[in-house]
């Protein structure tokens, strides 16, 4: 097994080795799984491997002395080990450089991310940075020896930081208090806060003026707010009943959710990937914004391909006279409050990522619904590649909102009405309700949800097929037989091309069907000269009355109507 791994071209990117009794051993790389042997794992193989590592604690984790590797055991009902997950641990110096300014300022950091995204690697480098570069007294409370490695002598990756081991994961909160009372640290580093007792201990430590650096499992700050065990880390959540006057002033219902107290951590960091972080510099402001249905201010930090840092803010808006911040529906200013129905006339958006400004994508503004839930709904319908969420309501093509919150905010209603933005509402923020609303949006925007790609190969075959269908019907049915004929249902921009073809034959048409079943019926009546001149703006039905064709004023993915220079011909 060792020989096959050493010969693999992705050796430096090895993630873990999996050994399950009765199965072939696997090495997991970013590119996929790789079989290490044709022979299945035996009981002797498991026993030999476990004899070479440290003691398995209550959490079924062990390590190798003075290394960062982690070996996790799978046991049967009798307690016998029948499987091993051998995860590779690496100390990567510089992995926390994106957060150096926050660490230097003495801010308490909470790192959030799903498993395997690199939380422990970053927190280990932060401990080294604080101890070596800024000469602070750093104490690591190492739950399962992942930060400092296994054995009594810690790994060199933590620098001059000290490490306290936790004999039992259930005792971690007591070890935290002990570290503060006995060893006078300036910084406490904690890996994986997961229980209410640990969250309470972290709150106690923060109130003693000690800088905290910790990690927690989750994807976004919203996950912490919805987690009853960890909500204490961001100040706690409570339901408050407002008086009639205050509720009317805020434009909300009488019972609202508010932050209970000060946050344990001053900054929050969402780890998107190993090269991208989302920084919430003011965690309390972020929590308040989320609870009130607004978009928080997010600072996006990336490492490009050359290893250089790129920083941008997602929702910052600048004005000539005052500092204005757009957070979803609320426009906050430092000089004066803006009423619910008032919006500044001139605002310029400093967009976070110019590369995302793709006119071919449909831009969706989400209000009162967690952004993560909206993204999950888009992925479920396979629309995440054609729809982009936006924080700027003025550039949105559609709005997805929770009905109860939308009714209470006249400002967001006025903004949607002034920009002629269609609104799709859900009664609750459940995934099923969100998916149904997005499906309705998909039916109403069939053209805008097409991922067109380059302009040269945009539905060429579909255009040719639709025009050939119309030409054959005209020349073989409508003109020679004098009969009306219906065409197949087509997207709006294809129907507009068919209308152009009918104008060349000076024929009338009408639309039939609704939604995705809209199609043309070609009538055997020729247009007069005056009707031909005005047919680009209006359509004439069978009785000769003009009919509004707003549904046919459809634009393609690039925002301009399609045109055809000449008619295609059928092959022989």
PDB file of C-alpha atoms in Angstrom, residues 62-71 87-92 120-121 124 142 144-150 154-158 163:
ATOM      1  CA  UNK A  62      -5.680   8.338  17.557  1.00  0.00           C
ATOM      2  CA  UNK A  63      -2.536   9.832  16.079  1.00  0.00           C
ATOM      3  CA  UNK A  64       1.150   9.323  15.398  1.00  0.00           C
ATOM      4  CA  UNK A  65       3.524  11.001  17.820  1.00  0.00           C
ATOM      5  CA  UNK A  66       4.767  14.462  16.725  1.00  0.00           C
ATOM      6  CA  UNK A  67       2.757  14.367  13.493  1.00  0.00           C
ATOM      7  CA  UNK A  68      -0.554  15.939  12.488  1.00  0.00           C
ATOM      8  CA  UNK A  69      -2.049  12.788  10.973  1.00  0.00           C
ATOM      9  CA  UNK A  70      -5.348  11.555  12.407  1.00  0.00           C
ATOM     10  CA  UNK A  71      -6.493   7.939  12.513  1.00  0.00           C
ATOM     11  CA  UNK A  87      -6.358  11.335   7.338  1.00  0.00           C
ATOM     12  CA  UNK A  88      -3.255  13.261   6.282  1.00  0.00           C
ATOM     13  CA  UNK A  89      -2.463  16.332   8.390  1.00  0.00           C
ATOM     14  CA  UNK A  90      -0.303  19.142   7.013  1.00  0.00           C
ATOM     15  CA  UNK A  91       1.036  22.332   8.565  1.00  0.00           C
ATOM     16  CA  UNK A  92       0.837  24.887   5.736  1.00  0.00           C
ATOM     17  CA  UNK A 120      -7.894  23.296  11.452  1.00  0.00           C
ATOM     18  CA  UNK A 121      -5.057  24.193   9.067  1.00  0.00           C
ATOM     19  CA  UNK A 124      -3.046  26.183  13.480  1.00  0.00           C
ATOM     20  CA  UNK A 142      -6.591  20.668  21.639  1.00  0.00           C
ATOM     21  CA  UNK A 144      -8.382  15.510  19.684  1.00  0.00           C
ATOM     22  CA  UNK A 145      -4.722  16.532  19.155  1.00  0.00           C
ATOM     23  CA  UNK A 146      -5.468  17.771  15.641  1.00  0.00           C
ATOM     24  CA  UNK A 147      -3.883  21.207  16.077  1.00  0.00           C
ATOM     25  CA  UNK A 148      -0.665  20.242  17.882  1.00  0.00           C
ATOM     26  CA  UNK A 149      -0.385  16.612  16.807  1.00  0.00           C
ATOM     27  CA  UNK A 150      -0.319  13.416  18.834  1.00  0.00           C
ATOM     28  CA  UNK A 154       3.626  19.269  20.112  1.00  0.00           C
ATOM     29  CA  UNK A 155       4.251  19.589  16.387  1.00  0.00           C
ATOM     30  CA  UNK A 156       6.522  22.405  15.184  1.00  0.00           C
ATOM     31  CA  UNK A 157       3.631  23.774  13.100  1.00  0.00           C
ATOM     32  CA  UNK A 158       2.221  25.646  16.125  1.00  0.00           C
ATOM     33  CA  UNK A 163      -0.932  23.166  24.014  1.00  0.00           C
TER      34      UNK A 163
END
